[in-house]
Short mmCIF file of N, CA and C in Angstrom, two decimals:
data_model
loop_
_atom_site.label_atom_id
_atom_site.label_comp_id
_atom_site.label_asym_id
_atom_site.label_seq_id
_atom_site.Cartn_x
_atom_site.Cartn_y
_atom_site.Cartn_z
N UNK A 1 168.69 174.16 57.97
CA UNK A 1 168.72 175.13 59.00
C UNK A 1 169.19 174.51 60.31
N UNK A 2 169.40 175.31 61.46
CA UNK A 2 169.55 174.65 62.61
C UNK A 2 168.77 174.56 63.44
N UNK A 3 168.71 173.01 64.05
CA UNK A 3 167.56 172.21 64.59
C UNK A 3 167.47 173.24 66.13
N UNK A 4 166.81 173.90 66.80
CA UNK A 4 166.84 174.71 67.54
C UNK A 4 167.03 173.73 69.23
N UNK A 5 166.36 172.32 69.19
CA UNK A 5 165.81 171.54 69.81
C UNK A 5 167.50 170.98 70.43
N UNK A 6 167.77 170.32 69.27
CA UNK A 6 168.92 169.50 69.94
C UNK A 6 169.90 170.63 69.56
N UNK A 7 170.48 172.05 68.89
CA UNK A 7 170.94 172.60 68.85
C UNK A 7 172.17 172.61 67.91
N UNK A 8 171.56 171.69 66.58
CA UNK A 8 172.61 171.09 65.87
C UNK A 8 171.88 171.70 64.38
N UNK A 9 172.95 171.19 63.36
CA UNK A 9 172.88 171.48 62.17
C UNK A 9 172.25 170.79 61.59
N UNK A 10 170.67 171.22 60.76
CA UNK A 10 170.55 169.66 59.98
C UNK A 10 170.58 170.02 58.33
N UNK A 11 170.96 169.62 57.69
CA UNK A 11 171.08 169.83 56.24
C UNK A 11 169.89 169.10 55.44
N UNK A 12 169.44 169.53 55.23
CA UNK A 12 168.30 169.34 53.84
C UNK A 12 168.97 169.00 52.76
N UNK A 13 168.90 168.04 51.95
CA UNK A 13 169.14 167.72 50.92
C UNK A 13 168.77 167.31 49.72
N UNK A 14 169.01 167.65 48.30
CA UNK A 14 167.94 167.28 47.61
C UNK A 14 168.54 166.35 46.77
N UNK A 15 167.37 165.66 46.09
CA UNK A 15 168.37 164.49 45.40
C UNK A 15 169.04 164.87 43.94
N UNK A 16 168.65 165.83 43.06
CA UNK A 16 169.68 166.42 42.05
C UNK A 16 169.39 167.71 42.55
N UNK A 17 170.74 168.75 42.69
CA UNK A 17 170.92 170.26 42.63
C UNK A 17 169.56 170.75 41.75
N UNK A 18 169.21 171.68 42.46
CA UNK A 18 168.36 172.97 42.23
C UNK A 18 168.55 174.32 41.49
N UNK A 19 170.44 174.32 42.03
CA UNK A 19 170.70 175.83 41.20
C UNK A 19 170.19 175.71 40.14
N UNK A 20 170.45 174.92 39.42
CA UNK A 20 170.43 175.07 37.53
C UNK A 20 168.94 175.71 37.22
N UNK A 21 168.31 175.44 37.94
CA UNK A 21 166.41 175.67 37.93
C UNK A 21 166.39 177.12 38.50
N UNK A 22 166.96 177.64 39.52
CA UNK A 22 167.09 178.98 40.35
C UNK A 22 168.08 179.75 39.08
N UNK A 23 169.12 179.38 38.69
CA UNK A 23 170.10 180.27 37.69
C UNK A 23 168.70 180.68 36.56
N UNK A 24 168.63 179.34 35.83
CA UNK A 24 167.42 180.02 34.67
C UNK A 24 166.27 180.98 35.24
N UNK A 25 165.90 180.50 36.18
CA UNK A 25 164.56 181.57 36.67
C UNK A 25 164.86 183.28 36.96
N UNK A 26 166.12 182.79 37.35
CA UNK A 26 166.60 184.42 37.86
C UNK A 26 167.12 185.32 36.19
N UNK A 27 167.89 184.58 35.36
CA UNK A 27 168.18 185.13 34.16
C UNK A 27 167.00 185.42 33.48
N UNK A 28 165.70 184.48 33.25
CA UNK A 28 164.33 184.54 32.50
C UNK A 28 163.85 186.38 33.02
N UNK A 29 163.78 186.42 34.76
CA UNK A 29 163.65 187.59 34.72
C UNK A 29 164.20 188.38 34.61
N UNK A 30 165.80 188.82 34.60
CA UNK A 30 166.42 189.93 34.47
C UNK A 30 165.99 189.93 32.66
N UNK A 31 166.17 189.02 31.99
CA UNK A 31 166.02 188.95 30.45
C UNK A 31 164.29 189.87 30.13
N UNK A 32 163.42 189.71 31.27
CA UNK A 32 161.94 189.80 30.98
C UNK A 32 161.36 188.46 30.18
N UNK A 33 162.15 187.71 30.22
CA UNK A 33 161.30 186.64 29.60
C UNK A 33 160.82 185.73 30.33
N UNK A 34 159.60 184.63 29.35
CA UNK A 34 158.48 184.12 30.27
C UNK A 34 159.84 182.64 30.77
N UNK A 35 159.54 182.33 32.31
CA UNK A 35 159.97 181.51 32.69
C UNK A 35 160.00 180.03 32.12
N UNK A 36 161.14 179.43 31.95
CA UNK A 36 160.55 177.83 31.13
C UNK A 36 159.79 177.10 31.88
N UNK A 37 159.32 176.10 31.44
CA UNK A 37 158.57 175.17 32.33
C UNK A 37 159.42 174.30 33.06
N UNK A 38 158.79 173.56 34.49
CA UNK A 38 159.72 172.67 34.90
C UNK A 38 159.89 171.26 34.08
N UNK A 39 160.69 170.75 33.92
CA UNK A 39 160.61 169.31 34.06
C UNK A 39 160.10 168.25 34.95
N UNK A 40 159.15 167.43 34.23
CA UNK A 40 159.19 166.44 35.24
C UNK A 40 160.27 166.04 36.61
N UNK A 41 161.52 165.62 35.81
CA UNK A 41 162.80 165.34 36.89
C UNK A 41 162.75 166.51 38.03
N UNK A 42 162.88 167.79 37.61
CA UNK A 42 162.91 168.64 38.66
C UNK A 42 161.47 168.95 39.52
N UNK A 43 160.14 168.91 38.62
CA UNK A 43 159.49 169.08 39.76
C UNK A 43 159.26 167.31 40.56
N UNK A 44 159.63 165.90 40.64
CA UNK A 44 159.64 164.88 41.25
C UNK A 44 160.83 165.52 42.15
N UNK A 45 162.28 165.80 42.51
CA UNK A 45 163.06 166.33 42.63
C UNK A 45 162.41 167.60 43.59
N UNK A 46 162.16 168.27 43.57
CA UNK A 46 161.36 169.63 44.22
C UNK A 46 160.13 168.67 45.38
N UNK A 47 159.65 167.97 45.40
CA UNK A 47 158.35 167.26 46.21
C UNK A 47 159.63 166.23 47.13
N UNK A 48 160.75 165.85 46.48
CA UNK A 48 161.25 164.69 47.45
C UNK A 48 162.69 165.61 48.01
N UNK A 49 162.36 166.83 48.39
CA UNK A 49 163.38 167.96 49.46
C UNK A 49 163.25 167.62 50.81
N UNK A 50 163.44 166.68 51.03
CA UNK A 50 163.59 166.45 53.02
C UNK A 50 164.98 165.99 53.75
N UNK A 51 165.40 166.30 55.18
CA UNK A 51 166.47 165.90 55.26
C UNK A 51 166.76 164.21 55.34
N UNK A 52 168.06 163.97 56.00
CA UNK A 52 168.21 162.56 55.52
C UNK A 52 167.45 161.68 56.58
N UNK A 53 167.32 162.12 57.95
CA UNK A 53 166.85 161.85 58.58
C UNK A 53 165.26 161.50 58.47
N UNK A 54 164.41 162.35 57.89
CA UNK A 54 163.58 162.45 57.39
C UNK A 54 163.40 161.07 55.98
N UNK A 55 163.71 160.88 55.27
CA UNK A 55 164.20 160.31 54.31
C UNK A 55 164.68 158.67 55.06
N UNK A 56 165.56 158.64 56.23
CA UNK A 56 166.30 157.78 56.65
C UNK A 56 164.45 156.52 57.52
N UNK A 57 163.98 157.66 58.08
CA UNK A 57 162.34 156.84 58.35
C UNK A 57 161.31 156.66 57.12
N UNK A 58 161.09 157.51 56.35
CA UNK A 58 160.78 156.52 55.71
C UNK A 58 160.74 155.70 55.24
N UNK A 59 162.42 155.33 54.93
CA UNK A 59 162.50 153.97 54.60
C UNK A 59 162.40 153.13 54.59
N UNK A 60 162.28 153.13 56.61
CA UNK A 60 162.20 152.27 57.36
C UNK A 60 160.91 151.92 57.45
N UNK A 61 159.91 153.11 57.19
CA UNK A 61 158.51 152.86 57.26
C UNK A 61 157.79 151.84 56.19
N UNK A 62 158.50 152.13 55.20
CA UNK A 62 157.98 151.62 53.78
C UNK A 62 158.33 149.97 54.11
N UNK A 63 160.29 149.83 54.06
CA UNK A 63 160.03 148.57 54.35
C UNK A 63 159.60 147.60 55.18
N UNK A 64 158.88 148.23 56.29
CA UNK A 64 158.37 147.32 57.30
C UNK A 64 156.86 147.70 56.85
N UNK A 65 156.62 148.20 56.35
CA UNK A 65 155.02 148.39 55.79
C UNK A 65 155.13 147.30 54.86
N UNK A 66 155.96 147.41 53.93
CA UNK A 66 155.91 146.46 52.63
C UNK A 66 156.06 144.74 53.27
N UNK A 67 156.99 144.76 54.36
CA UNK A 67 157.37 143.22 54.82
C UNK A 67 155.96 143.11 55.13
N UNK A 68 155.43 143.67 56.21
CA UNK A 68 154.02 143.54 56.77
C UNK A 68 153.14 142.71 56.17
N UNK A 69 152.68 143.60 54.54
CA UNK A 69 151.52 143.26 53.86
C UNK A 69 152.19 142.13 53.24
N UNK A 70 153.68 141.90 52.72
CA UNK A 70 153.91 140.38 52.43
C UNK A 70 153.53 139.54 53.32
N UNK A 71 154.27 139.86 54.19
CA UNK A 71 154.07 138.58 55.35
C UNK A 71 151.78 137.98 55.47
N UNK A 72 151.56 138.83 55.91
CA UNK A 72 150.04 139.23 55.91
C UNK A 72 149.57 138.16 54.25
N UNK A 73 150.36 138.13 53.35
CA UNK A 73 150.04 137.79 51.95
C UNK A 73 150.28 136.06 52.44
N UNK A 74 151.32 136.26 52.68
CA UNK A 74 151.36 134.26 53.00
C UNK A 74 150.84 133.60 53.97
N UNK A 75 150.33 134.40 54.84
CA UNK A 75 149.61 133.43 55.76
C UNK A 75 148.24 133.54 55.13
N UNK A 76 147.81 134.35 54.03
CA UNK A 76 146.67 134.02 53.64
C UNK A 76 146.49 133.31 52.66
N UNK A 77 148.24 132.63 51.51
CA UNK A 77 148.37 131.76 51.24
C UNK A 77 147.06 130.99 50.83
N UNK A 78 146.45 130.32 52.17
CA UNK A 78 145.61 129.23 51.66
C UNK A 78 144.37 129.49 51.00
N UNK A 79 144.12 130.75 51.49
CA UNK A 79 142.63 131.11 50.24
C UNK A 79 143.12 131.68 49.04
N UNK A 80 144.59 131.61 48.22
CA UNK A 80 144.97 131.35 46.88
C UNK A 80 143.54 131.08 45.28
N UNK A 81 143.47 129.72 46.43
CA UNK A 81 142.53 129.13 45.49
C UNK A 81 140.80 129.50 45.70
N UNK A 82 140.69 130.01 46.34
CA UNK A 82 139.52 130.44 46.51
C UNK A 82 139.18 132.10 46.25
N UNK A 83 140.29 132.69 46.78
CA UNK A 83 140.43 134.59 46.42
C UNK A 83 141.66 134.82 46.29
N UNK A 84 142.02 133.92 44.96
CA UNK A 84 143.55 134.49 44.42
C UNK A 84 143.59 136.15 44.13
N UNK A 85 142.18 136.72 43.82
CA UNK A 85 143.23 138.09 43.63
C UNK A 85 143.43 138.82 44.65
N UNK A 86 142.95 138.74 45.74
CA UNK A 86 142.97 139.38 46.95
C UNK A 86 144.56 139.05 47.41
N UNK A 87 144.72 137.87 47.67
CA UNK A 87 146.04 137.27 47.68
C UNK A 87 147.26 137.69 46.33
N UNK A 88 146.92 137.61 45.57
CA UNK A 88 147.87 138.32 44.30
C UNK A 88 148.02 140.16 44.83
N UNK A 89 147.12 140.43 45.13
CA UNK A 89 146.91 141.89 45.41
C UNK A 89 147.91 142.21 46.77
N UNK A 90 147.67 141.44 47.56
CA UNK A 90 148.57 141.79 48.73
C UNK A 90 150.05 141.59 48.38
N UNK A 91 149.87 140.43 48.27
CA UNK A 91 152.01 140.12 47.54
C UNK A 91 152.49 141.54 46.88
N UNK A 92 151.79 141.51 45.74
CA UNK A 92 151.89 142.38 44.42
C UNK A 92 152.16 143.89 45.29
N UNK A 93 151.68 144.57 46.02
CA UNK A 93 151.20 145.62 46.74
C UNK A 93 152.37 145.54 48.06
N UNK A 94 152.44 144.63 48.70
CA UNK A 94 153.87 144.25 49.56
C UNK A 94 155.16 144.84 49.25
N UNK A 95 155.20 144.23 47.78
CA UNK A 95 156.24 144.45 47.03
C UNK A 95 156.94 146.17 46.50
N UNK A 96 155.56 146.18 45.99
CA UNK A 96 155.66 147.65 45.62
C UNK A 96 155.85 148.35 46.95
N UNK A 97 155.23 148.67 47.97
CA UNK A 97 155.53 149.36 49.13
C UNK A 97 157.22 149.32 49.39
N UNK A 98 157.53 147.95 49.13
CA UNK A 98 158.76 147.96 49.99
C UNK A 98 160.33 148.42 48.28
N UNK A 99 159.53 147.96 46.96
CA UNK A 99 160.46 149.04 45.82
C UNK A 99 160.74 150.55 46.32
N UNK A 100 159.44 151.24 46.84
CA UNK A 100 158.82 152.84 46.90
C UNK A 100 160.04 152.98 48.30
N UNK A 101 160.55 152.06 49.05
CA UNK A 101 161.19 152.52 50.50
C UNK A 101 162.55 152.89 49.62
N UNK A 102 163.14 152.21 48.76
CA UNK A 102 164.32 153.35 47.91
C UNK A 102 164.23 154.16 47.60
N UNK A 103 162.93 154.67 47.02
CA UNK A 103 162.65 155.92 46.40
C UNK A 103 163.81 157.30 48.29
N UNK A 104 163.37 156.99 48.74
CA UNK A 104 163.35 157.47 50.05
C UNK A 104 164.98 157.56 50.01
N UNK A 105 166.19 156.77 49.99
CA UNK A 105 166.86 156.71 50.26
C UNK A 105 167.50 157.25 49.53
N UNK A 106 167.77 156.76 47.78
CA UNK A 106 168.35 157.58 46.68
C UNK A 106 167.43 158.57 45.74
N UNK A 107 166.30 158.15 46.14
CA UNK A 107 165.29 159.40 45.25
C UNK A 107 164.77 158.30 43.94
N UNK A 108 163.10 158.78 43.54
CA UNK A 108 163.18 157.83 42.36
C UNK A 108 163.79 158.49 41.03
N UNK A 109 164.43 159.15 40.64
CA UNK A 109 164.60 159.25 39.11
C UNK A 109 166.57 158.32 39.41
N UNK A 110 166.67 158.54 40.68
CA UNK A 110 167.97 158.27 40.53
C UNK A 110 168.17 156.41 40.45
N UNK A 111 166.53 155.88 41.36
CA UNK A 111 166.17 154.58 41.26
C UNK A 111 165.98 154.16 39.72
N UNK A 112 165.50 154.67 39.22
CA UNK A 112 164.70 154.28 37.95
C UNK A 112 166.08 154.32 37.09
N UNK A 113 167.13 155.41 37.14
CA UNK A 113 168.52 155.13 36.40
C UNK A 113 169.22 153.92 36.70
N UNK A 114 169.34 153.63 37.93
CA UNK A 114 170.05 152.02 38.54
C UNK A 114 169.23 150.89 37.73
N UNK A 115 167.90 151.22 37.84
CA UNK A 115 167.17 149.86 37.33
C UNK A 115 167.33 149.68 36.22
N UNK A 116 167.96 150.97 35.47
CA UNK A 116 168.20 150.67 33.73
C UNK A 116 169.81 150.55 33.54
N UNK A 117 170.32 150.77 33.96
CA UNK A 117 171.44 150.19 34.15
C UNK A 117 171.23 148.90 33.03
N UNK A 118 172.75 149.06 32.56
CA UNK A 118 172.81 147.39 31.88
C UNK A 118 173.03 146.04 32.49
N UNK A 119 173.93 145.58 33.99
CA UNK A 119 173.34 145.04 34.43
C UNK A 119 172.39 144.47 35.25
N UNK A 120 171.18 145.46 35.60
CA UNK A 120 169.95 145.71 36.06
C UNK A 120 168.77 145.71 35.50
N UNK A 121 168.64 146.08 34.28
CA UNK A 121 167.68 146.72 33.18
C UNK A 121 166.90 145.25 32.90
N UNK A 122 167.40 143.84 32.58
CA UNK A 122 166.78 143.05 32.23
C UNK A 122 165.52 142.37 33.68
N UNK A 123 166.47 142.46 34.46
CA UNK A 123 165.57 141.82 35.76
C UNK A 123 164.61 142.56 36.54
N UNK A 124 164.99 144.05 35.93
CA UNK A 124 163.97 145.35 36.47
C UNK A 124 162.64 145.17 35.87
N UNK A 125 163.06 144.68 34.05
CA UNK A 125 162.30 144.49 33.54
C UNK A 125 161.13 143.63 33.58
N UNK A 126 161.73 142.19 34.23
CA UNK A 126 161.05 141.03 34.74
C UNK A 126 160.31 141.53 35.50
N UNK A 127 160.62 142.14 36.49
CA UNK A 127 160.68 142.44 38.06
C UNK A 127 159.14 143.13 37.82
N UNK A 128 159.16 143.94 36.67
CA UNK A 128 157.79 144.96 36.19
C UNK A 128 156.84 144.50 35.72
N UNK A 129 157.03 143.68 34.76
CA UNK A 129 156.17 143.19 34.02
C UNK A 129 155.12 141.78 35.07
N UNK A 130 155.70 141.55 35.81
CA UNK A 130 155.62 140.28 36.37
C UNK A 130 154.50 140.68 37.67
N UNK A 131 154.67 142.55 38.12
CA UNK A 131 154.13 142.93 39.10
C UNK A 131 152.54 142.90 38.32
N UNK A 132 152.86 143.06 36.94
CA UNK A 132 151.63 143.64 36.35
C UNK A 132 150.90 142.14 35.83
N UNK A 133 151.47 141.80 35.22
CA UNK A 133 151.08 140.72 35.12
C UNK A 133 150.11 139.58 36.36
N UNK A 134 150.98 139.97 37.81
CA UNK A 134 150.47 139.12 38.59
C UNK A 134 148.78 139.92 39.05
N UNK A 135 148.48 141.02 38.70
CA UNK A 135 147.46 141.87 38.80
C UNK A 135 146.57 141.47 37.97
N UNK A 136 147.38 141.12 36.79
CA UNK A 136 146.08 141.01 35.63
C UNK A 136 145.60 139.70 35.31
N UNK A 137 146.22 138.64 36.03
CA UNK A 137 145.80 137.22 35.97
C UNK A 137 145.03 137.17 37.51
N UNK A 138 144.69 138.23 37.96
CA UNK A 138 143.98 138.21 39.35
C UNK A 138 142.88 138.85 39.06
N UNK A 139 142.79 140.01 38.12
CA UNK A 139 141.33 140.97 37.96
C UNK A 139 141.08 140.76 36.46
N UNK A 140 141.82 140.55 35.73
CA UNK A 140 141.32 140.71 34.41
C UNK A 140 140.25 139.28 33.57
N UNK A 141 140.73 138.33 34.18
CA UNK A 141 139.48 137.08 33.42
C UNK A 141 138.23 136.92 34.42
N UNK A 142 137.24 136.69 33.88
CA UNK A 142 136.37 136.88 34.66
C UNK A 142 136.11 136.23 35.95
N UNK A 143 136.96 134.63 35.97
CA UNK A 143 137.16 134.43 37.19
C UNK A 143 138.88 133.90 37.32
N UNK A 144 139.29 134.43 38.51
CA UNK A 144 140.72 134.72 38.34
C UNK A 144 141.73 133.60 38.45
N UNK A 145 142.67 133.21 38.02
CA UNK A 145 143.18 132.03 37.77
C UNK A 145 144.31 131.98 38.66
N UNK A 146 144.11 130.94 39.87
CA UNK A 146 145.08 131.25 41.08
C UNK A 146 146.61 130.36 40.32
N UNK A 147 146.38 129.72 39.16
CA UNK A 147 147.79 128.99 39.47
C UNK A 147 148.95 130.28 38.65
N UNK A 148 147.96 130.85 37.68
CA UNK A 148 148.59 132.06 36.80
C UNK A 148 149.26 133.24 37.96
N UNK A 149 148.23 133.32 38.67
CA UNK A 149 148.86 134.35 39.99
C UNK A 149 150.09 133.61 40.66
N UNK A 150 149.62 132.68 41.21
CA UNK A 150 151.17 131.88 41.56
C UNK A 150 152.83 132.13 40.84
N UNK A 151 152.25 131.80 39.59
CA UNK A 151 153.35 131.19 38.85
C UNK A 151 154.69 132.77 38.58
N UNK A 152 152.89 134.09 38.78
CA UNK A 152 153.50 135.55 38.23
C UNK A 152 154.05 135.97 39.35
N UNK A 153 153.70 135.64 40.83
CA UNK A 153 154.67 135.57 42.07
C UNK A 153 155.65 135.32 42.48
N UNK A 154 156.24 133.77 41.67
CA UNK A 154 156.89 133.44 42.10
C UNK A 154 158.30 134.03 41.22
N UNK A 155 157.36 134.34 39.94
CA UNK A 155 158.68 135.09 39.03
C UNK A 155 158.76 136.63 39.44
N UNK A 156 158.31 137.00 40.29
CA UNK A 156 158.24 138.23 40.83
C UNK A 156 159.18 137.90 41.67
N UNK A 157 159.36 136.66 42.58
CA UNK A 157 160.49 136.64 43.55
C UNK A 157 161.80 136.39 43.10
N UNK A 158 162.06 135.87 42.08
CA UNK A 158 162.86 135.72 41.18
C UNK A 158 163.82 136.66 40.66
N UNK A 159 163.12 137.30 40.05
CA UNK A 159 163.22 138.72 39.56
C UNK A 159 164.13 139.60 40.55
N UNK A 160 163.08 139.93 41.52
CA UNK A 160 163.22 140.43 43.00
C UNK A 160 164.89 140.24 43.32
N UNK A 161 164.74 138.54 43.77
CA UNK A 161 166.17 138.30 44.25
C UNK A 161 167.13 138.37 42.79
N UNK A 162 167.65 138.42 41.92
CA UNK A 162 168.01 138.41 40.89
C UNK A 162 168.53 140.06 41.07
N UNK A 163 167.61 140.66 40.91
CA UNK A 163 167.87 142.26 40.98
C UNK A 163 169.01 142.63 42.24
N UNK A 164 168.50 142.39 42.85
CA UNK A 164 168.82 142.60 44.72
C UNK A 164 170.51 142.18 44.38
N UNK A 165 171.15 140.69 43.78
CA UNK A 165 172.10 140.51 43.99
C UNK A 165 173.35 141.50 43.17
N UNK A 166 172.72 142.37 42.35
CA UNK A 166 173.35 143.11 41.44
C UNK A 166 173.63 143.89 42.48
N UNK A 167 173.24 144.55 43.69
CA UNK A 167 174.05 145.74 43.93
C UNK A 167 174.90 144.88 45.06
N UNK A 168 175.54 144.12 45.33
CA UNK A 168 176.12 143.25 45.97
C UNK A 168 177.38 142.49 45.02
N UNK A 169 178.68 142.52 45.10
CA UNK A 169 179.53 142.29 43.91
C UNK A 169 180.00 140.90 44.30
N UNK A 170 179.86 140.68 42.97
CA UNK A 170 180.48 139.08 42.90
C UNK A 170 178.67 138.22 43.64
N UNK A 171 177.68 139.13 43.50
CA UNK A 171 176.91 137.90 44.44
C UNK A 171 176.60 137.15 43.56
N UNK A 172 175.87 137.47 41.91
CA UNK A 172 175.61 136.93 40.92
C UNK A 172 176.72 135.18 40.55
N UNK A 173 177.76 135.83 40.58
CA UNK A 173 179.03 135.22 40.29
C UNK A 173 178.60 134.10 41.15
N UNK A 174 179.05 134.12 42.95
CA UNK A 174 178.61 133.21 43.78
C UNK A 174 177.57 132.10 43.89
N UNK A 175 176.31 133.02 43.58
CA UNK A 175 175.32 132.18 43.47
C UNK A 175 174.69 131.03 41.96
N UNK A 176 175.57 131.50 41.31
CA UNK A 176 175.55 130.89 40.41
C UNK A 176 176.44 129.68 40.47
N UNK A 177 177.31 129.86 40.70
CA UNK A 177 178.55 128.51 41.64
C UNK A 177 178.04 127.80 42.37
N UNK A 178 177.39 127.91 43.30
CA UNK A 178 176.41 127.46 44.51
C UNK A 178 175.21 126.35 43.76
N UNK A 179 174.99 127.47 42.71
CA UNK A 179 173.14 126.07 42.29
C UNK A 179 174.28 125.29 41.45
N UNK A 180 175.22 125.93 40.62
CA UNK A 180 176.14 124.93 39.80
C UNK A 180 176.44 123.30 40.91
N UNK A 181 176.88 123.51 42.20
CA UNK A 181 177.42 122.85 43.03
C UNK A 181 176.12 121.81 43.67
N UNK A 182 175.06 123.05 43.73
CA UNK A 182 174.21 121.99 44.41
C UNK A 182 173.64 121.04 43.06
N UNK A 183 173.25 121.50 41.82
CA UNK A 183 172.32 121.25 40.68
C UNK A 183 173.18 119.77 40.20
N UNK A 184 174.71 119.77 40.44
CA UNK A 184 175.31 118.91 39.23
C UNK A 184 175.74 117.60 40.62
#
């Protein structure tokens, strides 16, 4: 609609089209028949309808929320060994805040397609397992094992950067030249 304030146009946008959901609903009733159900995709899709602007702060919110509680995670670093899961919990939780700030930008079903992507899908995979993992070597033994949390962190950063260089071309390529150069 138009913003009345600054006197401009703002467009709402959604992250997959709607008609297809409005066409069936309107045919179900001229037909008299009972409406289908939504899909998951469309009702996630239907909850994330805001403009870009809208969309453009949260992003910003998420990733400076998410840097935050990282940052906040390493200076507490040193009680690792004393309240690794508290410390596993913040990293772990950092992280995720600042995955959720894409959701914002491309929408998640359209995130969750990139991450499966073929060359994405393996390090997404890391990237997941590694979040969970670093959770469950923090709460799950009865007393929590800080070097296991470490080790699921650090392959969380791994992962992380690994992922990250895929939407960046040729970065994979580069950086692989680079440890080649520094390693040999």
């Amino acid at each position: 609609g138009i913003n009345a304030e600054y006197g401009t146009l703002e467009r709402k946008t959604t992250f997959m089209p709607s008609f297809g959901k409005r066409a069936r609903r309107y045919r179900a009733q001229l037909l008299g028949e009972e409406p289908e159900e939504d899909t998951l995709a469309e009702e996630i899709n239907e909850l994330c309808t805001c403009s870009y602007k809208t969309r453009l702060y949260g992003f910003i919110a998420c990733v400076c929320l998410g840097m935050c509680i990282s940052f906040i995670s390493f200076l507490s670093f040193g009680t690792v060994a004393t309240r690794p899961a508290q410390w596993a919990t913040l990293y772990t939780l950092g992280n995720i805040v600042s995955l959720a700030a894409t959701f914002f930008l491309v929408g998640p079903m359209r995130q969750i397609r990139q991450m499966t992507k073929p060359t994405r899908y393996i390090a997404a995979i890391i990237y997941v397992l590694s979040l969970i993992g670093t959770l469950c070597a923090a709460f799950i033994p009865e007393k929590p094992n800080a070097l296991l949390c470490i080790v699921c962190v650090i392959v969380q950063f791994c992962a992380l950067f690994w992922y990250s260089l895929s939407y960046i071309p040729f970065a994979r390529r580069m950086f692989k030249s680079c440890a080649k150069t520094i390693i040999v």
